[in-house]
Amino acid sequence: MHHHILSNRFFKEAEEYIPGGVNSPVRACKSVGCDPVFIEKGEECYLYDADGNSYVDYVCSWGPMILGHCHPHVVSAVSEALLQGTSFGAPTWREVELAKKIVDLVPSIEKVRLVNSGTEATMSAIRLARGFTKRKKILKFDGCYHGHADSFLVKAGSGVATLGIPGSPGVPEEIVANTISIPFNDPEALQGTIEKEGENIAAVIMEPVPANMGVVLPRKGYLEFVRDITSKNDILLIFDEVITGFRISLGGAQEYFDISPDLTCLGKIIGGGLPGGAYGGKAQIMEEIAPSGPVYQAGTLSGNPLATAAGIATLEILERPGTYDNLREKADYLAQGLTKLADRYEVPCVNQRIASMMTTFFGQTEPVMNFQDAMKSDTKMYGKFYRNMLDQGVWLAPSQFEAAFTSLALNWDAVDFTLEAAESAFSRLKNS
Ligand code: KE4
């Protein structure tokens, strides 16, 4: 049994200075019924907390740490950059290097702008879409999360869904009025909305594989339908690949499903664990961004030498042959093991996965196809499973509505350790 004496002390102090004691709501572990554990360091696929407990890490900092922690190639690249200076506010060669890699690797991206987070990427992409099309409305999907910019806090996923925050306090209704949110995986709903509002809609923004209501897979043909109907109505299609980018394949979801969006938002992995994001797409659209065009967007630390060094080094490792087979092989073994154990202990849950990201929806017996389905999950049961796994040294997302990720550093012993812990957790759930 783990003790968390130092974590508890740090958390009490944190609550005095930081709202909720955390710098991002989902870390507060509110929905899984425990206080957050403070992490001291990470190494390969392991995290070590302030009290010396170790964990197999499946959060990977919510996606970025796809190589695992302290990968030597990333550490040396960032160390080298560090010794040359951390930020100049002037162009540097690493920004060009990272931009070139993104253009080479992400099929639809011809030009790209580097920013500091996924939120900045999506916020800028919809401003660009509105500027380019001269239209006001944005269409998103219930349960998808695109960061915390005002326009997106409408029926959003991730922490908003986890904490059950109603509506969007602090966001003027005029902003909310320009955001339409409809169910994912529902072609009729999209067709009807576009028939009614199409000429006012600047862009459809979507997670091609939503992971912020838990991992939900697009129905066969759905992404093609979205691409087709937006093209036909001069509506820009924005793929928010902050999670799926470089995660489900080297070219992201757009390569995996062979769909070409007009704009793509990236984050997480391209920062290599440092603050980094990007948005890019067709040159004709991207040229509208200042200073080449009138749509304004800026950032003091955009393209920062450390973040670009970490991003380049991360992509260099991901480009190596066999990377995505390795990631997927361990994820499949883990998912199949969890499903077998849940069946053996008669715990009602559904595991949904693609490549190296997955969610086990508790209390579910049918596939979860949209936000309404996801919200029927038994979050209390998830909380029990989460706490039990944490106690046994397995670090899962402290929310039913997030994804678990495998990293390249995950070893087979750690996967077997995880399944042994899961067996004990499932048997406890069966007998509770
Ligand atoms: P950031 O601003 O947090 O870098 O990215 C926002 C964002 C945009 N788009 C998608 C698809 C995202 O998943 C995110 C952020 N993801 C959440 C968790 N799924 C970040 C974790 C947190 O909020 O602490």
Coordinates of C-alpha atoms and ligand atoms in Angstrom, one line a residue:
M1 CA 0.0 0.0 0.0
H2 CA 1.5 3.4 -1.1
H3 CA 1.6 6.3 1.4
H4 CA 1.5 9.9 0.1
I5 CA 2.7 11.9 3.1
L6 CA 4.8 14.4 1.0
S7 CA 2.2 14.6 -1.8
N8 CA -0.5 15.4 0.7
R9 CA 1.7 18.1 2.3
F10 CA 2.5 19.6 -1.1
F11 CA -1.1 19.6 -2.1
K12 CA -2.3 21.4 1.0
E13 CA 0.3 24.1 0.4
A14 CA -0.5 24.2 -3.3
E15 CA -4.2 24.8 -2.5
E16 CA -3.1 28.0 -0.7
Y17 CA -1.5 29.5 -3.7
I18 CA -3.1 27.9 -6.8
P19 CA -6.8 27.5 -7.6
G20 CA -7.7 23.9 -6.7
G21 CA -4.0 23.3 -6.0
V22 CA -3.3 22.5 -9.7
N23 CA -2.4 24.3 -12.9
S24 CA -4.9 22.3 -15.0
P25 CA -8.2 21.1 -13.6
V26 CA -8.1 17.5 -14.7
R27 CA -4.9 16.9 -12.6
A28 CA -6.9 17.6 -9.4
C29 CA -8.3 14.0 -9.5
K30 CA -11.6 15.3 -8.3
S31 CA -13.7 12.9 -10.4
V32 CA -11.8 9.8 -9.3
G33 CA -12.2 10.5 -5.6
C34 CA -8.6 11.1 -4.4
D35 CA -6.1 13.9 -3.9
P36 CA -3.4 14.3 -6.6
V37 CA 0.0 12.7 -6.2
F38 CA 3.0 14.9 -6.8
I39 CA 5.6 13.6 -9.2
E40 CA 9.3 14.0 -8.6
K41 CA 10.7 12.6 -11.8
G42 CA 10.1 10.4 -14.8
E43 CA 12.3 7.8 -16.4
E44 CA 11.5 5.7 -19.5
C45 CA 7.9 4.4 -18.9
Y46 CA 8.0 5.1 -15.1
L47 CA 7.0 8.0 -12.9
Y48 CA 8.4 8.4 -9.3
D49 CA 6.3 10.4 -6.8
A50 CA 7.5 12.7 -4.0
D51 CA 7.2 9.8 -1.6
G52 CA 9.3 7.4 -3.7
N53 CA 6.5 5.3 -5.1
S54 CA 6.9 4.2 -8.7
Y55 CA 4.3 3.9 -11.4
V56 CA 4.0 2.6 -15.0
D57 CA 2.9 5.7 -16.9
Y58 CA -0.1 5.5 -19.3
V59 CA -0.9 9.3 -19.2
C60 CA 2.4 10.3 -20.8
S61 CA 1.6 13.9 -19.8
W62 CA -1.7 13.6 -21.7
G63 CA 0.0 12.5 -24.9
P64 CA 3.4 14.3 -25.4
M65 CA 5.7 11.7 -23.8
I66 CA 5.3 9.2 -26.6
L67 CA 9.1 8.3 -26.3
G68 CA 8.8 7.9 -22.5
H69 CA 10.6 10.2 -20.0
C70 CA 14.1 11.5 -20.4
H71 CA 14.8 10.0 -23.8
P72 CA 18.6 10.5 -24.2
H73 CA 18.2 12.0 -27.8
V74 CA 15.7 14.6 -26.5
V75 CA 17.7 15.4 -23.4
S76 CA 20.9 16.0 -25.3
A77 CA 19.1 18.1 -28.0
V78 CA 17.5 20.3 -25.3
S79 CA 20.7 20.5 -23.3
E80 CA 22.6 21.7 -26.4
A81 CA 20.0 24.3 -27.1
L82 CA 19.9 25.4 -23.5
L83 CA 23.6 26.3 -23.5
Q84 CA 23.2 28.5 -26.5
G85 CA 20.4 30.6 -24.9
T86 CA 16.7 29.9 -24.1
S87 CA 14.9 32.5 -26.2
F88 CA 15.7 35.4 -28.5
G89 CA 12.4 36.6 -30.0
A90 CA 14.2 36.4 -33.3
P91 CA 14.1 33.7 -36.0
T92 CA 16.3 30.6 -35.4
W93 CA 17.2 27.6 -37.6
R94 CA 15.4 25.1 -35.3
E95 CA 12.0 26.7 -36.1
V96 CA 12.7 26.1 -39.8
E97 CA 13.9 22.6 -39.1
L98 CA 10.7 21.7 -37.2
A99 CA 8.4 23.4 -39.7
K100 CA 10.1 21.5 -42.5
K101 CA 9.6 18.2 -40.7
I102 CA 5.9 18.9 -40.0
V103 CA 5.4 19.9 -43.7
D104 CA 7.2 16.7 -44.8
L105 CA 5.4 14.4 -42.5
V106 CA 1.8 15.7 -42.3
P107 CA 0.2 15.2 -45.7
S108 CA -2.1 18.2 -46.0
I109 CA 0.2 20.8 -44.4
E110 CA 2.0 23.0 -47.0
K111 CA 2.8 25.9 -44.5
V112 CA 2.8 25.9 -40.7
R113 CA 2.9 28.4 -37.9
L114 CA 4.5 27.4 -34.6
V115 CA 2.7 28.4 -31.3
N116 CA 3.0 27.4 -27.6
S117 CA 0.0 25.1 -27.0
G118 CA -2.8 23.2 -28.6
T119 CA -5.2 25.9 -27.4
E120 CA -3.2 28.5 -29.3
A121 CA -3.2 26.3 -32.3
T122 CA -7.0 25.8 -32.5
M123 CA -7.8 29.3 -31.4
S124 CA -5.7 30.7 -34.3
A125 CA -7.0 28.1 -36.8
I126 CA -10.6 29.2 -36.3
R127 CA -9.7 32.9 -36.5
L128 CA -7.9 32.1 -39.7
A129 CA -10.9 30.2 -41.0
R130 CA -13.2 33.1 -40.1
G131 CA -10.9 35.6 -41.8
F132 CA -10.5 33.5 -44.9
T133 CA -14.2 32.6 -45.4
K134 CA -15.6 35.9 -44.0
R135 CA -18.1 33.7 -42.1
K136 CA -18.8 33.8 -38.4
K137 CA -20.0 30.4 -37.2
I138 CA -17.9 27.4 -36.1
L139 CA -19.3 23.9 -35.9
K140 CA -17.8 21.4 -33.4
F141 CA -19.0 18.0 -32.0
D142 CA -20.4 17.3 -28.5
G143 CA -17.7 15.9 -26.3
C144 CA -14.8 17.0 -28.4
Y145 CA -12.3 19.3 -26.7
H146 CA -10.2 21.8 -28.5
G147 CA -8.5 23.7 -25.6
H148 CA -10.0 26.4 -23.5
A149 CA -10.5 29.3 -25.9
D150 CA -13.9 30.9 -25.5
S151 CA -15.4 29.5 -28.8
F152 CA -14.8 25.9 -27.8
L153 CA -16.3 25.8 -24.3
V154 CA -19.6 24.6 -25.7
K155 CA -20.5 20.9 -24.8
A156 CA -16.8 20.3 -24.5
G157 CA -15.0 17.1 -23.4
S158 CA -11.9 16.5 -21.3
G159 CA -11.9 18.5 -18.0
V160 CA -15.1 20.2 -18.8
A161 CA -17.0 16.9 -19.1
T162 CA -15.0 15.4 -16.2
L163 CA -16.0 18.1 -13.8
G164 CA -19.5 18.4 -15.3
I165 CA -19.1 22.2 -15.7
P166 CA -22.4 23.4 -17.1
G167 CA -22.4 25.7 -20.1
S168 CA -19.5 28.1 -20.3
P169 CA -19.4 30.6 -17.4
G170 CA -17.4 33.7 -18.3
V171 CA -18.0 33.3 -22.1
P172 CA -20.4 35.9 -23.5
E173 CA -23.5 34.4 -25.1
E174 CA -22.5 36.3 -28.3
I175 CA -19.5 34.0 -28.6
V176 CA -21.5 30.9 -27.7
A177 CA -24.1 31.9 -30.3
N178 CA -21.4 31.5 -33.0
T179 CA -20.5 28.0 -32.0
I180 CA -22.7 25.1 -33.1
S181 CA -22.2 21.7 -31.4
I182 CA -23.8 18.6 -32.7
P183 CA -23.4 14.8 -32.0
F184 CA -20.3 13.1 -33.4
N185 CA -20.8 10.1 -35.8
D186 CA -24.2 11.4 -36.9
P187 CA -24.2 12.3 -40.6
E188 CA -27.9 13.3 -40.6
A189 CA -27.3 15.8 -37.8
L190 CA -24.4 17.3 -39.8
Q191 CA -26.4 17.4 -43.1
G192 CA -29.4 19.1 -41.4
T193 CA -27.2 21.7 -39.7
I194 CA -25.3 22.5 -42.9
E195 CA -28.6 22.8 -44.9
K196 CA -29.8 25.3 -42.3
E197 CA -26.7 27.2 -41.4
G198 CA -24.1 26.2 -44.0
E199 CA -23.5 29.6 -45.6
N200 CA -22.7 31.1 -42.1
I201 CA -20.3 28.4 -41.1
A202 CA -16.6 29.2 -41.5
A203 CA -15.3 25.8 -40.4
V204 CA -16.0 22.4 -39.0
I205 CA -13.4 21.6 -36.3
M206 CA -13.1 18.0 -35.1
E207 CA -10.9 15.6 -33.4
P208 CA -10.8 13.0 -36.2
V209 CA -10.7 10.3 -33.5
P210 CA -12.2 12.0 -30.4
A211 CA -10.2 11.2 -27.3
N212 CA -11.6 13.8 -24.9
M213 CA -14.8 11.9 -24.2
G214 CA -12.7 8.8 -24.0
V215 CA -11.5 7.2 -27.3
V216 CA -14.5 7.1 -29.8
L217 CA -13.9 5.7 -33.2
P218 CA -15.4 7.4 -36.3
R219 CA -18.0 5.2 -38.0
K220 CA -16.9 3.8 -41.4
G221 CA -17.3 6.5 -44.0
Y222 CA -18.1 9.2 -41.5
L223 CA -14.8 11.2 -41.9
E224 CA -15.2 10.9 -45.7
F225 CA -18.8 12.3 -45.3
V226 CA -17.6 15.2 -43.3
R227 CA -14.8 16.0 -45.8
D228 CA -17.3 15.8 -48.7
I229 CA -20.1 17.9 -47.3
T230 CA -17.7 20.7 -46.1
S231 CA -16.0 20.8 -49.4
K232 CA -19.4 21.1 -51.2
N233 CA -20.4 24.0 -49.0
D234 CA -17.1 26.0 -49.0
I235 CA -16.7 25.2 -45.3
L236 CA -13.1 24.7 -44.1
L237 CA -12.4 21.4 -42.4
I238 CA -10.0 21.7 -39.5
F239 CA -8.6 18.5 -38.0
D240 CA -7.6 19.0 -34.4
E241 CA -4.7 16.5 -34.3
V242 CA -3.3 17.8 -31.0
I243 CA -3.7 14.2 -29.7
T244 CA -3.8 12.1 -32.9
G245 CA -0.9 14.0 -34.6
F246 CA 2.2 11.8 -34.7
R247 CA 0.3 9.5 -32.3
I248 CA -1.9 7.1 -34.4
S249 CA 0.6 7.3 -37.3
L250 CA 3.6 9.4 -38.3
G251 CA 1.2 11.5 -40.5
G252 CA -1.6 11.4 -37.9
A253 CA -5.2 10.6 -38.4
Q254 CA -5.3 12.3 -41.9
E255 CA -2.7 9.8 -43.1
Y256 CA -4.2 6.9 -41.2
F257 CA -7.7 7.5 -42.7
D258 CA -6.4 9.2 -45.9
I259 CA -8.5 12.3 -45.5
S260 CA -7.2 15.8 -46.4
P261 CA -8.4 18.6 -44.1
D262 CA -7.9 22.3 -45.0
L263 CA -6.2 23.1 -41.7
T264 CA -4.6 20.9 -39.0
C265 CA -3.9 21.8 -35.4
L266 CA -1.0 20.1 -33.6
G267 CA 0.4 20.2 -30.0
K268 CA 1.6 17.8 -27.3
I269 CA 4.1 15.4 -29.2
I270 CA 5.6 18.2 -31.4
G271 CA 6.7 20.0 -28.2
G272 CA 8.5 16.8 -27.1
G273 CA 7.4 17.6 -23.5
L274 CA 8.0 21.3 -23.7
P275 CA 5.3 23.9 -24.6
G276 CA 4.7 23.6 -28.3
G277 CA 1.9 23.7 -30.8
A278 CA 1.3 24.4 -34.4
Y279 CA -1.4 25.0 -37.0
G280 CA -0.9 24.6 -40.7
G281 CA -2.5 23.7 -44.0
K282 CA -2.9 24.8 -47.6
A283 CA -0.5 27.6 -48.4
Q284 CA -3.3 29.7 -49.9
I285 CA -5.1 29.7 -46.6
M286 CA -2.0 30.0 -44.4
E287 CA -0.7 33.0 -46.4
E288 CA -3.6 35.0 -44.9
I289 CA -1.8 34.9 -41.5
A290 CA 0.2 38.0 -40.5
P291 CA 2.6 39.2 -41.6
S292 CA 2.0 37.7 -45.1
G293 CA -1.8 38.4 -44.6
P294 CA -4.1 40.4 -42.4
V295 CA -5.2 37.7 -39.9
Y296 CA -3.3 38.5 -36.8
Q297 CA -1.6 35.9 -34.5
A298 CA 1.6 36.3 -32.5
G299 CA 3.5 34.8 -29.5
T300 CA 6.6 35.8 -27.6
L301 CA 7.9 32.2 -27.2
S302 CA 6.5 30.7 -30.4
G303 CA 9.2 28.5 -32.0
N304 CA 11.3 28.7 -28.9
P305 CA 14.7 27.1 -29.2
L306 CA 14.2 24.5 -26.4
A307 CA 10.7 23.5 -27.5
T308 CA 11.8 23.2 -31.1
A309 CA 14.9 21.2 -30.1
A310 CA 12.7 18.8 -28.1
G311 CA 10.2 18.6 -30.9
I312 CA 12.8 17.9 -33.6
A313 CA 14.5 15.2 -31.5
T314 CA 11.2 13.5 -30.8
L315 CA 10.1 13.4 -34.5
E316 CA 13.6 12.1 -35.4
I317 CA 13.0 9.1 -33.2
L318 CA 9.4 8.6 -34.3
E319 CA 10.6 8.6 -38.0
R320 CA 12.6 5.4 -37.3
P321 CA 11.1 2.3 -39.0
G322 CA 8.9 0.0 -36.8
T323 CA 8.0 2.8 -34.3
Y324 CA 4.3 2.6 -34.8
D325 CA 4.2 -1.2 -34.9
N326 CA 6.0 -1.3 -31.6
L327 CA 3.5 1.2 -30.0
R328 CA 0.5 -0.6 -31.4
E329 CA 1.7 -4.1 -30.5
K330 CA 2.0 -3.3 -26.8
A331 CA -1.3 -1.4 -26.8
D332 CA -3.2 -4.3 -28.5
Y333 CA -1.7 -6.8 -26.0
L334 CA -2.7 -4.6 -23.1
A335 CA -6.2 -3.9 -24.4
Q336 CA -6.8 -7.6 -25.2
G337 CA -5.5 -8.5 -21.7
L338 CA -7.8 -6.0 -20.0
T339 CA -10.8 -7.2 -22.0
K340 CA -10.1 -10.8 -21.1
L341 CA -9.7 -10.0 -17.4
A342 CA -12.8 -7.9 -17.3
D343 CA -14.8 -10.7 -18.9
R344 CA -13.3 -13.2 -16.4
Y345 CA -14.4 -11.1 -13.4
E346 CA -17.7 -10.1 -15.1
V347 CA -16.9 -6.3 -14.8
P348 CA -19.1 -4.5 -17.4
C349 CA -16.7 -2.3 -19.5
V350 CA -15.8 -1.7 -23.1
N351 CA -12.3 -1.0 -24.3
Q352 CA -11.9 1.2 -27.4
R353 CA -8.6 1.8 -29.0
I354 CA -6.8 2.9 -32.1
A355 CA -3.0 2.4 -32.5
S356 CA -1.4 3.4 -29.1
M357 CA -4.4 5.2 -27.5
M358 CA -7.3 3.6 -25.7
T359 CA -10.1 4.1 -23.2
T360 CA -11.9 1.5 -21.0
F361 CA -15.4 2.7 -20.5
F362 CA -16.8 1.3 -17.2
G363 CA -20.4 0.3 -16.8
Q364 CA -20.8 0.0 -20.6
T365 CA -21.7 -3.2 -22.6
E366 CA -22.1 -1.6 -26.1
P367 CA -19.7 0.4 -28.2
V368 CA -19.5 4.1 -27.2
M369 CA -20.2 6.0 -30.4
N370 CA -20.7 9.6 -29.1
F371 CA -20.7 11.9 -26.1
Q372 CA -24.2 10.8 -25.0
D373 CA -23.1 7.2 -24.9
A374 CA -19.9 8.1 -23.1
M375 CA -21.8 10.0 -20.4
K376 CA -23.6 6.8 -19.5
S377 CA -20.3 5.4 -18.2
D378 CA -20.1 4.4 -14.5
T379 CA -17.6 7.1 -13.4
K380 CA -17.8 5.8 -9.8
M381 CA -16.6 2.4 -10.9
Y382 CA -13.9 4.0 -13.0
G383 CA -12.8 5.9 -9.9
K384 CA -12.5 2.7 -7.9
F385 CA -10.5 1.0 -10.6
Y386 CA -8.3 4.1 -10.9
R387 CA -7.5 4.3 -7.2
N388 CA -6.8 0.6 -7.0
M389 CA -4.5 0.7 -10.0
L390 CA -2.7 3.8 -8.6
D391 CA -2.2 1.9 -5.3
Q392 CA -0.6 -0.9 -7.2
G393 CA 1.7 1.4 -9.1
V394 CA -0.1 2.0 -12.4
W395 CA -0.7 5.6 -13.5
L396 CA -3.9 6.0 -15.4
A397 CA -5.8 9.1 -16.5
P398 CA -7.7 10.5 -13.5
S399 CA -10.9 10.7 -15.6
Q400 CA -13.1 8.3 -17.4
F401 CA -13.2 10.8 -20.3
E402 CA -9.6 10.7 -21.3
A403 CA -7.3 8.3 -23.2
A404 CA -4.5 6.0 -22.0
F405 CA -1.4 6.0 -24.1
T406 CA 1.5 3.5 -24.5
S407 CA 5.0 5.0 -25.0
L408 CA 7.9 3.6 -26.9
A409 CA 9.7 3.2 -23.6
L410 CA 7.0 0.7 -22.3
N411 CA 8.6 -2.7 -21.8
W412 CA 6.9 -6.1 -21.7
D413 CA 7.5 -6.5 -18.0
A414 CA 5.7 -3.3 -17.3
V415 CA 2.8 -4.4 -19.4
D416 CA 2.6 -7.7 -17.6
F417 CA 2.8 -5.9 -14.3
T418 CA -0.1 -3.7 -15.4
L419 CA -2.2 -6.7 -16.3
E420 CA -1.5 -8.4 -12.9
A421 CA -2.6 -5.2 -11.2
A422 CA -5.7 -5.0 -13.4
E423 CA -6.6 -8.6 -12.4
S424 CA -6.5 -7.7 -8.8
A425 CA -8.5 -4.5 -9.4
F426 CA -11.1 -6.3 -11.5
S427 CA -11.5 -9.0 -8.8
R428 CA -11.9 -6.3 -6.2
L429 CA -14.6 -4.6 -8.3
K430 CA -16.4 -7.9 -8.7
N431 CA -16.5 -8.5 -5.0
S432 CA -17.3 -4.9 -4.0
Ligands
KE4_1 P1 -3.3 22.4 -24.7 O1 -3.7 23.9 -24.8 O2 -3.8 21.8 -23.4 O3 -1.9 22.2 -25.1 O4 -4.2 21.7 -25.9 C1 -5.6 21.8 -25.9 C2 -6.1 20.6 -26.7 C3 -6.6 20.8 -28.0 N1 -7.1 19.8 -28.7 C4 -7.2 18.6 -28.2 C5 -7.7 17.4 -29.0 C6 -6.7 18.3 -26.8 O5 -6.8 17.1 -26.3 C7 -6.2 19.4 -26.1 C8 -5.7 19.2 -24.6 N2 -6.0 17.9 -24.1 C9 -6.1 17.8 -22.6 C10 -6.4 16.4 -22.2 N3 -7.0 15.5 -23.2 C11 -5.0 18.4 -22.0 C12 -4.8 18.0 -20.5 C13 -5.2 19.2 -19.6 O6 -6.2 19.9 -20.0 O7 -4.6 19.3 -18.6

